Coordinates of C-alpha atoms and ligand atoms in Angstrom, one line a residue:
M1 CA -14.1 11.7 18.6
A2 CA -14.0 11.1 14.8
L3 CA -12.1 9.3 12.0
L4 CA -11.2 11.4 9.0
F5 CA -10.7 9.6 5.7
I6 CA -8.3 11.4 3.3
S7 CA -7.6 9.8 -0.1
N8 CA -8.5 10.2 -3.7
M9 CA -7.4 6.7 -4.6
D10 CA -9.2 4.5 -2.2
E11 CA -13.0 3.8 -2.0
P12 CA -14.4 5.8 0.9
E13 CA -17.7 4.0 0.9
A14 CA -16.1 0.6 1.1
W15 CA -14.0 1.8 4.1
R16 CA -17.0 3.4 5.8
R17 CA -19.0 0.2 5.4
E18 CA -16.2 -2.1 6.6
L19 CA -15.2 0.1 9.6
A20 CA -18.8 0.8 10.7
A21 CA -19.4 -2.9 10.8
R22 CA -16.5 -3.2 13.3
I23 CA -16.8 0.0 15.4
D24 CA -20.1 0.8 17.1
G25 CA -21.2 4.4 16.6
L26 CA -18.2 5.3 14.4
D27 CA -18.2 9.0 13.3
F28 CA -16.6 8.6 9.8
R29 CA -15.9 11.8 8.0
L30 CA -14.7 12.2 4.5
W31 CA -12.2 15.0 3.6
P32 CA -12.9 17.9 3.0
E33 CA -16.1 17.6 5.1
T34 CA -14.2 17.5 8.3
G35 CA -16.5 19.4 10.7
P36 CA -14.7 21.1 13.6
V37 CA -11.0 20.2 13.3
E38 CA -10.7 19.5 17.1
E39 CA -13.1 16.6 16.8
I40 CA -10.7 14.6 14.5
D41 CA -8.6 12.0 16.5
F42 CA -7.8 9.5 13.9
A43 CA -6.7 10.2 10.3
L44 CA -6.9 7.3 7.7
V45 CA -4.8 8.6 4.8
W46 CA -3.3 8.1 1.4
K47 CA -1.1 10.9 0.1
P48 CA -2.5 13.7 2.3
K49 CA -1.7 17.2 0.9
P50 CA 1.4 18.6 2.6
G51 CA 0.4 20.7 5.6
L52 CA -3.1 19.3 5.8
L53 CA -2.6 17.0 8.9
A54 CA -1.0 19.9 10.8
G55 CA -4.5 21.5 10.9
F56 CA -5.9 18.8 13.4
P57 CA -4.7 19.7 16.9
R58 CA -6.1 16.6 18.6
L59 CA -4.8 13.9 16.2
K60 CA -3.8 10.7 18.1
L61 CA -2.9 8.5 15.1
I62 CA -2.1 8.9 11.4
Q63 CA -2.9 5.5 9.8
S64 CA -1.6 4.9 6.3
L65 CA -4.1 3.3 3.9
G66 CA -1.1 1.5 2.4
M67 CA 1.9 -0.5 3.5
G68 CA 4.2 2.3 2.6
V69 CA 4.4 5.5 4.6
D70 CA 6.7 7.7 2.5
H71 CA 3.5 9.6 1.3
I72 CA 3.0 10.7 4.9
F73 CA 6.7 11.5 5.8
E74 CA 7.2 13.6 2.7
D75 CA 5.0 16.3 4.4
P76 CA 7.4 18.9 5.8
E77 CA 4.7 20.1 8.3
L78 CA 3.8 16.6 9.6
P79 CA 2.7 17.1 13.2
A80 CA 5.6 16.1 15.4
G81 CA 4.9 13.4 18.0
V82 CA 1.8 12.0 16.3
P83 CA 2.4 8.2 15.8
V84 CA 2.2 6.8 12.2
A85 CA 0.9 3.3 11.5
R86 CA 0.9 1.3 8.3
I87 CA -1.2 -1.6 6.9
V88 CA 0.5 -5.0 7.3
D89 CA -1.8 -7.4 5.5
P90 CA -1.0 -11.0 4.4
D91 CA -3.4 -10.5 1.5
M92 CA -1.2 -7.7 0.2
A93 CA 1.9 -9.8 0.6
S94 CA 0.2 -12.5 -1.5
Q95 CA -0.8 -10.0 -4.1
M96 CA 2.7 -8.6 -4.3
S97 CA 4.4 -12.0 -4.5
A98 CA 2.0 -13.1 -7.3
W99 CA 3.0 -10.0 -9.2
V100 CA 6.7 -10.5 -8.7
L101 CA 6.4 -14.1 -9.7
L102 CA 4.4 -13.1 -12.8
E103 CA 7.1 -10.6 -13.9
V104 CA 10.1 -12.9 -13.0
L105 CA 8.5 -15.8 -14.9
R106 CA 7.5 -13.6 -17.9
H107 CA 11.1 -12.6 -18.2
H108 CA 12.7 -16.0 -17.4
R109 CA 10.4 -17.9 -19.7
M110 CA 10.8 -15.4 -22.5
A111 CA 7.1 -14.7 -22.7
D112 CA 7.5 -11.5 -24.8
A113 CA 9.7 -13.3 -27.4
Y114 CA 7.2 -16.1 -27.7
A115 CA 4.3 -13.7 -28.0
A116 CA 6.2 -12.0 -30.9
Q117 CA 6.7 -15.4 -32.5
Q118 CA 3.1 -16.2 -32.2
R119 CA 2.3 -12.9 -34.0
D120 CA 4.6 -14.0 -36.9
H121 CA 3.4 -17.7 -36.8
V122 CA 7.0 -18.8 -35.9
W123 CA 7.4 -22.2 -34.3
R124 CA 10.8 -22.1 -32.7
M125 CA 12.2 -23.3 -29.3
R126 CA 14.4 -20.8 -27.6
G127 CA 17.1 -21.8 -25.0
L128 CA 16.2 -23.9 -22.0
P129 CA 15.4 -21.6 -19.1
D130 CA 17.1 -23.0 -15.9
A131 CA 15.7 -21.4 -12.7
S132 CA 18.3 -23.1 -10.6
Q133 CA 21.0 -21.1 -12.5
T134 CA 19.2 -17.8 -12.3
T135 CA 19.5 -15.6 -9.3
V136 CA 16.7 -13.3 -8.3
G137 CA 18.0 -10.6 -5.9
I138 CA 15.4 -8.9 -3.7
M139 CA 16.2 -5.5 -2.3
G140 CA 14.3 -5.4 1.0
L141 CA 13.5 -8.4 3.1
G142 CA 10.5 -7.1 5.1
V143 CA 6.9 -8.3 5.0
L144 CA 6.8 -8.2 1.2
G145 CA 10.4 -9.0 0.2
A146 CA 10.6 -12.0 2.5
D147 CA 7.3 -13.5 1.2
A148 CA 8.4 -13.0 -2.4
A149 CA 11.8 -14.5 -1.6
R150 CA 10.3 -17.7 -0.1
K151 CA 7.9 -18.2 -3.0
L152 CA 10.6 -17.6 -5.7
A153 CA 12.8 -20.1 -3.9
H154 CA 9.9 -22.6 -3.9
V155 CA 9.6 -22.2 -7.7
G156 CA 13.3 -23.2 -7.9
F157 CA 15.1 -19.9 -8.4
R158 CA 18.4 -19.1 -6.6
V159 CA 17.2 -16.3 -4.4
T160 CA 19.3 -13.6 -2.6
G161 CA 18.1 -10.7 -0.5
W162 CA 19.5 -7.5 0.9
S163 CA 18.3 -5.7 4.0
R164 CA 19.6 -3.2 6.5
S165 CA 20.0 -5.7 9.3
A166 CA 21.1 -9.4 9.1
K167 CA 18.4 -11.9 8.2
S168 CA 18.0 -15.7 8.0
I169 CA 15.4 -17.0 5.6
E170 CA 15.4 -20.6 4.6
G171 CA 16.5 -21.1 1.0
V172 CA 17.6 -17.5 0.6
T173 CA 21.1 -16.1 0.7
C174 CA 20.9 -13.0 2.7
F175 CA 23.2 -9.9 2.5
H176 CA 22.9 -6.8 4.5
G177 CA 24.2 -3.2 4.9
G178 CA 26.6 -1.3 2.8
L179 CA 29.2 -4.1 2.9
G180 CA 26.9 -6.7 1.4
F181 CA 25.4 -4.5 -1.2
V182 CA 27.9 -4.8 -4.1
E183 CA 28.2 -8.6 -3.7
F184 CA 24.4 -8.8 -3.7
L185 CA 24.0 -6.7 -6.8
A186 CA 26.8 -8.5 -8.7
G187 CA 25.0 -11.8 -8.5
A188 CA 21.4 -10.6 -9.3
D189 CA 20.3 -11.7 -12.8
I190 CA 16.9 -10.4 -11.9
L191 CA 16.7 -7.5 -9.5
V192 CA 13.5 -6.9 -7.6
C193 CA 13.0 -3.7 -5.5
L194 CA 10.8 -4.0 -2.4
L195 CA 12.5 -1.4 -0.2
P196 CA 10.6 1.4 1.5
L197 CA 11.4 4.9 0.1
T198 CA 13.5 6.8 2.6
A199 CA 16.4 9.3 2.4
E200 CA 18.8 6.3 2.3
T201 CA 17.0 4.4 -0.5
E202 CA 16.0 7.3 -2.7
A203 CA 17.6 6.8 -6.2
I204 CA 19.3 3.6 -5.1
I205 CA 18.8 2.1 -8.6
N206 CA 21.1 4.3 -10.6
A207 CA 23.9 4.2 -13.2
E208 CA 26.4 3.0 -10.6
T209 CA 24.3 0.2 -9.1
L210 CA 22.9 -0.9 -12.5
A211 CA 26.5 -1.2 -13.8
V212 CA 27.3 -3.7 -11.0
L213 CA 24.5 -6.1 -12.1
P214 CA 25.5 -9.0 -14.4
E215 CA 25.3 -8.3 -18.2
G216 CA 21.7 -8.9 -19.4
A217 CA 20.1 -8.4 -15.9
F218 CA 16.4 -7.6 -15.7
V219 CA 15.0 -4.9 -13.3
I220 CA 11.7 -5.1 -11.5
N221 CA 10.6 -2.1 -9.4
C222 CA 7.4 -2.6 -7.4
A223 CA 8.3 -0.4 -4.4
R224 CA 8.4 3.3 -5.2
G225 CA 9.3 5.3 -8.3
G226 CA 11.8 7.3 -6.3
H227 CA 14.0 4.3 -6.0
L228 CA 14.9 4.4 -9.6
V229 CA 16.8 7.0 -11.7
E230 CA 14.7 6.6 -14.8
E231 CA 17.1 8.0 -17.3
D232 CA 19.9 5.8 -15.9
L233 CA 17.7 2.7 -16.6
L234 CA 17.0 3.9 -20.1
A235 CA 20.7 4.4 -20.7
A236 CA 21.6 0.9 -19.3
I237 CA 19.0 -0.7 -21.6
E238 CA 20.2 1.3 -24.5
R239 CA 23.7 0.1 -24.2
G240 CA 22.5 -3.5 -23.7
H241 CA 23.8 -4.0 -20.1
V242 CA 20.2 -4.3 -18.8
A243 CA 17.8 -6.5 -20.8
G244 CA 14.6 -4.7 -19.8
A245 CA 12.4 -3.8 -16.9
A246 CA 9.0 -4.3 -15.4
L247 CA 7.8 -1.2 -13.5
D248 CA 4.8 -0.8 -11.3
V249 CA 5.8 2.6 -9.8
F250 CA 7.1 5.8 -11.2
R251 CA 8.5 9.2 -10.1
S252 CA 5.4 10.8 -11.5
E253 CA 2.1 9.0 -11.2
P254 CA 0.1 8.7 -13.3
L255 CA 3.0 8.2 -15.8
P256 CA 2.9 11.4 -18.0
D257 CA 1.6 10.7 -21.5
D258 CA 4.9 11.7 -23.2
H259 CA 7.1 9.5 -20.9
P260 CA 9.5 7.3 -22.9
F261 CA 8.6 4.2 -20.8
W262 CA 5.1 4.0 -22.4
D263 CA 6.4 3.0 -25.8
H264 CA 9.6 1.3 -24.8
P265 CA 9.8 -2.3 -26.3
K266 CA 11.8 -3.6 -23.3
I267 CA 9.9 -1.9 -20.5
R268 CA 6.5 -3.1 -19.1
V269 CA 4.4 -0.5 -17.4
Y270 CA 1.8 -1.1 -14.7
P271 CA -0.3 1.6 -13.1
H272 CA 0.8 1.0 -9.5
V273 CA -1.3 -2.2 -9.0
A274 CA 1.1 -4.8 -7.8
A275 CA -0.6 -4.9 -4.3
I276 CA -3.7 -2.9 -3.6
T277 CA -5.1 -2.4 -0.1
N278 CA -8.4 -4.3 0.2
P279 CA -10.7 -2.7 2.8
R280 CA -12.3 -6.1 3.5
T281 CA -9.0 -7.7 4.6
A282 CA -7.4 -4.5 6.0
A283 CA -10.3 -3.1 8.0
D284 CA -9.7 -5.4 11.1
Q285 CA -6.3 -3.8 11.9
V286 CA -7.6 -0.3 11.3
A287 CA -10.6 -0.9 13.5
D288 CA -8.3 -2.5 16.1
N289 CA -6.1 0.7 16.1
Y290 CA -9.2 2.9 16.5
R291 CA -10.3 0.8 19.5
R292 CA -6.7 1.0 20.9
M293 CA -6.9 4.8 20.6
V294 CA -10.2 4.9 22.5
A295 CA -8.7 2.6 25.2
G296 CA -5.3 4.4 25.4
Q297 CA -3.5 1.2 24.4
P298 CA -0.4 0.8 22.2
F299 CA -1.0 0.9 18.5
L300 CA -0.3 -1.9 16.0
N301 CA 2.0 -1.6 13.0
L302 CA 3.7 1.6 14.0
V303 CA 6.6 2.8 11.9
D304 CA 9.8 4.5 13.2
P305 CA 9.8 8.2 12.0
A306 CA 13.6 8.3 12.4
R307 CA 14.1 5.4 10.0
G308 CA 11.2 6.5 7.8
Y309 CA 9.7 3.0 7.6
Ligands
NAP1 P1 9.0 -3.5 5.5 O1 8.4 -4.7 6.1 O2 9.2 -2.3 6.3 O3 10.5 -4.0 5.0 C1 11.4 -3.1 4.5 C2 12.7 -3.9 4.2 O4 13.6 -2.9 3.6 C3 13.4 -4.4 5.4 O5 13.9 -5.7 5.2 C4 14.5 -3.4 5.7 O6 15.6 -3.9 6.4 C5 14.8 -3.0 4.3 N1 15.5 -1.7 4.3 C6 15.0 -0.5 4.6 N2 15.9 0.5 4.5 C7 17.0 -0.1 4.0 C8 18.3 0.3 3.7 N3 18.7 1.6 3.8 N4 19.2 -0.6 3.3 C9 18.9 -1.9 3.2 N5 17.7 -2.4 3.5 C10 16.8 -1.5 3.9 O7 8.3 -3.0 4.1 P2 7.3 -3.9 3.3 O8 6.0 -4.0 3.9 O9 8.0 -5.1 2.8 O10 7.0 -2.9 2.0 C11 8.1 -2.4 1.2 C12 7.6 -1.3 0.3 O11 6.8 -1.8 -0.7 C13 6.7 -0.3 1.0 O12 7.4 0.7 1.8 C14 6.0 0.4 -0.2 O13 6.6 1.5 -0.6 C15 6.1 -0.7 -1.3 N6 4.7 -1.2 -1.7 C16 4.4 -1.1 -3.0 C17 3.2 -1.6 -3.4 C18 2.8 -1.6 -4.8 O14 1.6 -1.9 -5.1 N7 3.6 -1.3 -5.8 C19 2.3 -2.1 -2.4 C20 2.7 -2.2 -1.1 C21 3.9 -1.7 -0.7 P3 15.5 -4.3 7.9 O15 14.6 -5.6 7.9 O16 16.8 -4.6 8.3 O17 14.8 -3.2 8.7
GLV2 C1 1.1 0.7 -2.0 O1 1.9 1.2 -2.7 C2 1.3 0.7 -0.6 O2 2.2 1.3 -0.1 O3 0.5 0.0 0.1

């Protein structure tokens, strides 16, 4: 019985240390040093190469190293019937909400304009920003979206959210499904994407949806690059309908050196850092799932392969 760690983004030694402290006698193996493939029961993964997981015939759980699982479901040879679990960590929700607040406030309080004024030694008050008259619309009201929505409402913004099923969150006007989508978009002065990437949400921020946003809207994408049609965003900024964007995720990561986003004056680029899995806080639930596997008990934080999240 062994755990195989597959990731070139996460720190294997930190994970080995945190898990060994929680699981007696853990056999931790680091890809590509797998040993006999039939000894691997538990795969702890981030972006495993397509086809790789199909090579382990006794796999009992595929555990994502992140909150998202699109990097697992994009494998066309994913072994059928092996459950997939994700990280659900309040520490990551706090990180994400802090990043969303940072970018909402930078835009709302005109931080870039004041930075430019400082460079030019210009002392000039701009308009009065009124959070209570500014709607932040959050696509996705799951673990991350709901946390960000509550915190933005606490700061005084008008907050709306959109999800697949109906929700009730204090201080947040909730829309759901196809019927609620256009009304949600039409009110969103600042649009924040916190959806999982699935067949239904791929390219959901496109020319058509951007056109529904109010004039001068700001776009924040901290979910997945595949949600955004990048050339449609550039065109919407070019014609002035969208004021700018803060982007943490991209269709191609790392962002290619010649990508127009790098030097765009109205786009802020982050290297996929809005919320990073912390082995110290996430190891408990991974160890718990490992013990559940050994005991034949139901796993925590499973995702639904049919929905893709
Ligand atoms: P979650 O708890 O699964 O919530 C997903 C939300 O999206 C739910 O409210 C769900 O609606 C809604 N949704 C899904 N499909 C939809 C559809 N077709 N139409 C409308 N709403 C839909 O996910 P989470 O934990 O909040 O994480 C969201 C995503 O954030 C992850 O999948 C990952 O890609 C991304 N992420 C990014 C970073 C980063 O650093 N940039 C870090 C962590 C995660 P229901 O509630 O009705 O099901
Ligand atoms: C990060 O992007 C995650 O899915 O946890």
